[in-house]
PDB file of C-alpha atoms in Angstrom:
ATOM      1  CA  MET P 155     112.788 155.039 133.056  1.00 45.00           C
ATOM      2  CA  THR P 156     113.538 154.647 129.378  1.00 47.00           C
ATOM      3  CA  GLU P 157     111.187 153.088 126.844  1.00 47.00           C
ATOM      4  CA  GLN P 158     113.452 150.035 126.593  1.00 47.00           C
ATOM      5  CA  HIS P 159     113.179 149.202 130.300  1.00 45.00           C
ATOM      6  CA  ALA P 160     109.421 149.684 130.594  1.00 45.00           C
ATOM      7  CA  HIS P 161     108.664 146.057 129.638  1.00 43.00           C
ATOM      8  CA  GLN P 162     110.757 143.577 131.606  1.00 46.00           C
ATOM      9  CA  PHE P 163     109.402 140.115 130.920  1.00 50.00           C
ATOM     10  CA  GLU P 164     112.507 138.105 130.074  1.00 53.00           C
ATOM     11  CA  ARG P 165     114.984 136.589 132.504  1.00 53.00           C
ATOM     12  CA  GLY P 166     117.889 137.585 130.263  1.00 52.00           C
ATOM     13  CA  THR P 167     118.138 134.415 128.190  1.00 55.00           C
ATOM     14  CA  ASP P 168     117.163 133.264 124.733  1.00 64.00           C
ATOM     15  CA  GLY P 169     114.332 130.814 125.127  1.00 66.00           C
ATOM     16  CA  PRO P 170     113.083 129.049 128.243  1.00 72.00           C
ATOM     17  CA  LYS P 171     115.570 127.554 130.683  1.00 91.00           C
ATOM     18  CA  VAL P 172     113.051 125.728 132.884  1.00 95.00           C
ATOM     19  CA  ILE P 173     109.954 124.107 131.433  1.00 95.00           C
ATOM     20  CA  VAL P 174     107.423 122.717 133.906  1.00 95.00           C
ATOM     21  CA  VAL P 175     105.108 119.950 132.716  1.00 93.00           C
ATOM     22  CA  GLY P 176     102.254 118.594 134.806  1.00 92.00           C
ATOM     23  CA  VAL P 177     101.747 114.828 134.709  1.00 88.00           C
ATOM     24  CA  ASP P 178      99.105 112.672 136.359  1.00 85.00           C
ATOM     25  CA  GLY P 179      99.299 109.469 134.348  1.00 81.00           C
ATOM     26  CA  SER P 180      96.501 110.414 131.936  1.00 84.00           C
ATOM     27  CA  ASP P 181      97.091 110.043 128.209  1.00 85.00           C
ATOM     28  CA  SER P 182      96.907 113.811 127.657  1.00 87.00           C
ATOM     29  CA  SER P 183      99.460 114.494 130.425  1.00 86.00           C
ATOM     30  CA  LEU P 184     101.845 111.928 128.954  1.00 85.00           C
ATOM     31  CA  ARG P 185     101.473 113.575 125.521  1.00 88.00           C
ATOM     32  CA  ALA P 186     102.193 116.909 127.234  1.00 91.00           C
ATOM     33  CA  ALA P 187     105.341 115.408 128.798  1.00 89.00           C
ATOM     34  CA  ALA P 188     106.519 114.159 125.396  1.00 88.00           C
ATOM     35  CA  TYR P 189     105.873 117.572 123.827  1.00 92.00           C
ATOM     36  CA  ALA P 190     107.596 119.393 126.705  1.00 92.00           C
ATOM     37  CA  GLY P 191     110.529 116.981 126.461  1.00 90.00           C
ATOM     38  CA  GLY P 192     111.013 117.864 122.806  1.00 89.00           C
ATOM     39  CA  LEU P 193     110.752 121.555 123.606  1.00 92.00           C
ATOM     40  CA  ALA P 194     113.280 121.216 126.441  1.00 92.00           C
ATOM     41  CA  ARG P 195     115.684 119.314 124.183  1.00 89.00           C
ATOM     42  CA  ARG P 196     115.489 121.903 121.399  1.00 89.00           C
ATOM     43  CA  GLN P 197     115.856 124.814 123.831  1.00 90.00           C
ATOM     44  CA  HIS P 198     118.544 123.118 125.973  1.00 91.00           C
ATOM     45  CA  ALA P 199     116.233 123.715 128.931  1.00 92.00           C
ATOM     46  CA  LEU P 200     115.657 121.755 132.113  1.00 93.00           C
ATOM     47  CA  LEU P 201     112.434 119.725 132.008  1.00 92.00           C
ATOM     48  CA  ALA P 202     110.761 119.771 135.417  1.00 93.00           C
ATOM     49  CA  VAL P 203     108.181 116.981 135.485  1.00 90.00           C
ATOM     50  CA  VAL P 204     105.626 117.726 138.205  1.00 91.00           C
ATOM     51  CA  TYR P 205     103.086 115.352 139.735  1.00 88.00           C
ATOM     52  CA  VAL P 206     100.611 116.952 142.121  1.00 87.00           C
ATOM     53  CA  GLN P 207      99.465 114.484 144.773  1.00 82.00           C
ATOM     54  CA  PRO P 208      95.844 115.150 145.665  1.00 77.00           C
ATOM     55  CA  VAL P 209      95.033 115.867 149.273  1.00 71.00           C
ATOM     56  CA  ILE P 210      91.800 114.118 150.189  1.00 64.00           C
ATOM     57  CA  ALA P 211      89.936 114.712 153.435  1.00 56.00           C
ATOM     58  CA  SER P 212      90.315 111.754 155.787  1.00 52.00           C
ATOM     59  CA  GLY P 213      86.580 110.995 155.764  1.00 47.00           C
ATOM     60  CA  ALA P 214      86.433 110.964 151.967  1.00 50.00           C
ATOM     61  CA  ALA P 215      89.052 108.251 151.679  1.00 49.00           C
ATOM     62  CA  LEU P 216      86.739 105.613 153.234  1.00 51.00           C
ATOM     63  CA  GLY P 217      89.708 103.928 154.806  1.00 50.00           C
ATOM     64  CA  ALA P 218      91.690 103.650 151.556  1.00 52.00           C
ATOM     65  CA  PRO P 219      95.411 104.391 151.934  1.00 52.00           C
ATOM     66  CA  VAL P 220      95.283 107.480 149.688  1.00 52.00           C
ATOM     67  CA  ALA P 221      98.818 108.689 150.430  1.00 55.00           C
ATOM     68  CA  GLU P 222     100.247 105.281 149.563  1.00 59.00           C
ATOM     69  CA  THR P 223      98.235 105.161 146.342  1.00 61.00           C
ATOM     70  CA  THR P 224      99.401 108.606 145.194  1.00 64.00           C
ATOM     71  CA  ASP P 225     102.984 107.670 146.134  1.00 71.00           C
ATOM     72  CA  GLU P 226     102.628 104.576 143.929  1.00 75.00           C
ATOM     73  CA  ILE P 227     101.376 106.758 141.050  1.00 70.00           C
ATOM     74  CA  ALA P 228     104.388 109.052 141.472  1.00 69.00           C
ATOM     75  CA  GLU P 229     106.774 106.077 141.523  1.00 76.00           C
ATOM     76  CA  ASP P 230     105.121 104.623 138.414  1.00 77.00           C
ATOM     77  CA  LEU P 231     105.430 107.966 136.594  1.00 72.00           C
ATOM     78  CA  VAL P 232     109.140 108.182 137.454  1.00 70.00           C
ATOM     79  CA  ALA P 233     109.631 104.601 136.212  1.00 75.00           C
ATOM     80  CA  GLN P 234     107.854 105.429 132.925  1.00 73.00           C
ATOM     81  CA  ILE P 235     109.990 108.538 132.418  1.00 68.00           C
ATOM     82  CA  ARG P 236     113.216 106.676 133.231  1.00 67.00           C
ATOM     83  CA  HIS P 237     112.268 103.899 130.807  1.00 67.00           C
ATOM     84  CA  ALA P 238     111.534 106.404 128.018  1.00 62.00           C
ATOM     85  CA  THR P 239     114.803 108.204 128.783  1.00 60.00           C
ATOM     86  CA  GLU P 240     116.814 104.971 128.564  1.00 63.00           C
ATOM     87  CA  GLN P 241     115.119 103.957 125.296  1.00 58.00           C
ATOM     88  CA  ASN P 242     116.051 107.246 123.689  1.00 56.00           C
ATOM     89  CA  LYS P 243     119.509 107.727 125.186  1.00 54.00           C
ATOM     90  CA  GLY P 244     121.841 109.320 122.651  1.00 54.00           C
ATOM     91  CA  ILE P 245     118.942 110.168 120.346  1.00 54.00           C
ATOM     92  CA  PHE P 246     116.782 112.241 122.649  1.00 59.00           C
ATOM     93  CA  ASP P 247     118.892 113.578 125.524  1.00 71.00           C
ATOM     94  CA  VAL P 248     117.171 115.994 127.858  1.00 79.00           C
ATOM     95  CA  ARG P 249     117.960 117.127 131.375  1.00 85.00           C
ATOM     96  CA  TRP P 250     114.995 116.397 133.605  1.00 84.00           C
ATOM     97  CA  GLU P 251     113.928 116.345 137.229  1.00 86.00           C
ATOM     98  CA  PHE P 252     110.837 114.869 138.860  1.00 86.00           C
ATOM     99  CA  HIS P 253     108.994 116.809 141.560  1.00 88.00           C
ATOM    100  CA  THR P 254     105.947 116.038 143.651  1.00 85.00           C
ATOM    101  CA  PHE P 255     103.766 118.677 145.227  1.00 85.00           C
ATOM    102  CA  ARG P 256     100.601 118.228 147.302  1.00 83.00           C
ATOM    103  CA  GLY P 257      97.271 119.915 146.752  1.00 85.00           C
ATOM    104  CA  ASP P 258      94.836 120.476 143.950  1.00 88.00           C
ATOM    105  CA  PRO P 259      96.368 120.416 140.444  1.00 89.00           C
ATOM    106  CA  TYR P 260      96.122 124.188 139.856  1.00 92.00           C
ATOM    107  CA  SER P 261      97.656 125.193 143.198  1.00 92.00           C
ATOM    108  CA  GLY P 262     100.326 122.507 142.952  1.00 92.00           C
ATOM    109  CA  LEU P 263     101.394 123.504 139.435  1.00 94.00           C
ATOM    110  CA  THR P 264     101.355 127.191 140.365  1.00 94.00           C
ATOM    111  CA  LYS P 265     103.551 126.525 143.393  1.00 94.00           C
ATOM    112  CA  ALA P 266     105.869 124.329 141.301  1.00 93.00           C
ATOM    113  CA  ALA P 267     106.201 126.938 138.543  1.00 95.00           C
ATOM    114  CA  ASP P 268     106.960 129.654 141.106  1.00 94.00           C
ATOM    115  CA  GLU P 269     109.469 127.614 143.144  1.00 94.00           C
ATOM    116  CA  LEU P 270     111.238 126.223 140.078  1.00 92.00           C
ATOM    117  CA  LYS P 271     111.286 129.662 138.388  1.00 94.00           C
ATOM    118  CA  ALA P 272     109.554 128.256 135.317  1.00 94.00           C
ATOM    119  CA  ASP P 273     109.813 130.082 132.036  1.00 94.00           C
ATOM    120  CA  ALA P 274     106.967 128.024 130.549  1.00 94.00           C
ATOM    121  CA  VAL P 275     104.299 125.567 131.699  1.00 95.00           C
ATOM    122  CA  VAL P 276     102.969 122.661 129.626  1.00 95.00           C
ATOM    123  CA  VAL P 277      99.833 120.686 130.528  1.00 93.00           C
ATOM    124  CA  GLY P 278      97.558 118.200 128.831  1.00 90.00           C
ATOM    125  CA  ALA P 279      94.029 119.146 127.880  1.00 86.00           C
ATOM    126  CA  SER P 280      91.470 118.108 130.468  1.00 78.00           C
ATOM    127  CA  GLU P 281      89.769 114.802 129.803  1.00 71.00           C
ATOM    128  CA  GLN P 282      86.963 115.520 132.285  1.00 64.00           C
ATOM    129  CA  ALA P 283      83.621 116.696 130.901  1.00 55.00           C
ATOM    130  CA  GLY P 284      82.847 118.842 133.964  1.00 49.00           C
ATOM    131  CA  HIS P 285      85.805 121.092 133.225  1.00 48.00           C
ATOM    132  CA  ARG P 286      83.922 122.615 130.295  1.00 50.00           C
ATOM    133  CA  ILE P 287      81.647 124.247 132.852  1.00 46.00           C
ATOM    134  CA  VAL P 288      83.941 124.887 135.845  1.00 46.00           C
ATOM    135  CA  GLY P 289      87.161 125.524 133.945  1.00 57.00           C
ATOM    136  CA  SER P 290      90.191 123.323 133.525  1.00 82.00           C
ATOM    137  CA  VAL P 291      93.576 123.606 135.182  1.00 87.00           C
ATOM    138  CA  ALA P 292      94.952 124.805 131.827  1.00 86.00           C
ATOM    139  CA  VAL P 293      92.436 127.650 131.589  1.00 87.00           C
ATOM    140  CA  ARG P 294      93.156 128.705 135.162  1.00 89.00           C
ATOM    141  CA  LEU P 295      96.926 128.708 134.483  1.00 90.00           C
ATOM    142  CA  VAL P 296      96.424 130.830 131.363  1.00 88.00           C
ATOM    143  CA  LYS P 297      94.198 133.262 133.277  1.00 89.00           C
ATOM    144  CA  ALA P 298      96.874 133.593 135.976  1.00 88.00           C
ATOM    145  CA  GLY P 299      99.001 135.210 133.257  1.00 86.00           C
ATOM    146  CA  ARG P 300     102.322 134.472 134.948  1.00 90.00           C
ATOM    147  CA  TRP P 301     103.941 132.120 132.418  1.00 91.00           C
ATOM    148  CA  PRO P 302     103.419 131.120 128.820  1.00 93.00           C
ATOM    149  CA  VAL P 303     101.160 128.056 128.974  1.00 93.00           C
ATOM    150  CA  THR P 304     100.962 125.388 126.276  1.00 93.00           C
ATOM    151  CA  VAL P 305      97.991 123.020 126.309  1.00 91.00           C
ATOM    152  CA  VAL P 306      98.592 119.726 124.518  1.00 91.00           C
ATOM    153  CA  PRO P 307      95.475 117.899 123.252  1.00 85.00           C
TER     154      PRO P 307
END
């Protein structure tokens, strides 16, 4: 093995070709989507917008139709993205896809990044105070060390 082939971390392209951004409707995730959209446009990359639908134990739902609610959130996110895309057509063209995964945010984003062969992952900073103690999704993604991760405040 030569010195040149010892470090293989690129997929053979200049810049990322697939950028995964996690969205959940929060302000920070929408800022992350806007940032990732700009990055995807400049890099001529595919923007993969990912919403992770939480899986809640049946007893915890207290009879609330959780699956329907998370489906509504996903539909609303797609509508917001389509609206923003239409508003900026011709000015801000970017190829994008919307994906939903089920599970906790970290596992869902990890699965999405793996399946979509992400070159980079973008997430919003956590807005939950408890994450300072337990660790946010962003910190866990960085610690996984499998993709460059950008955290948008």
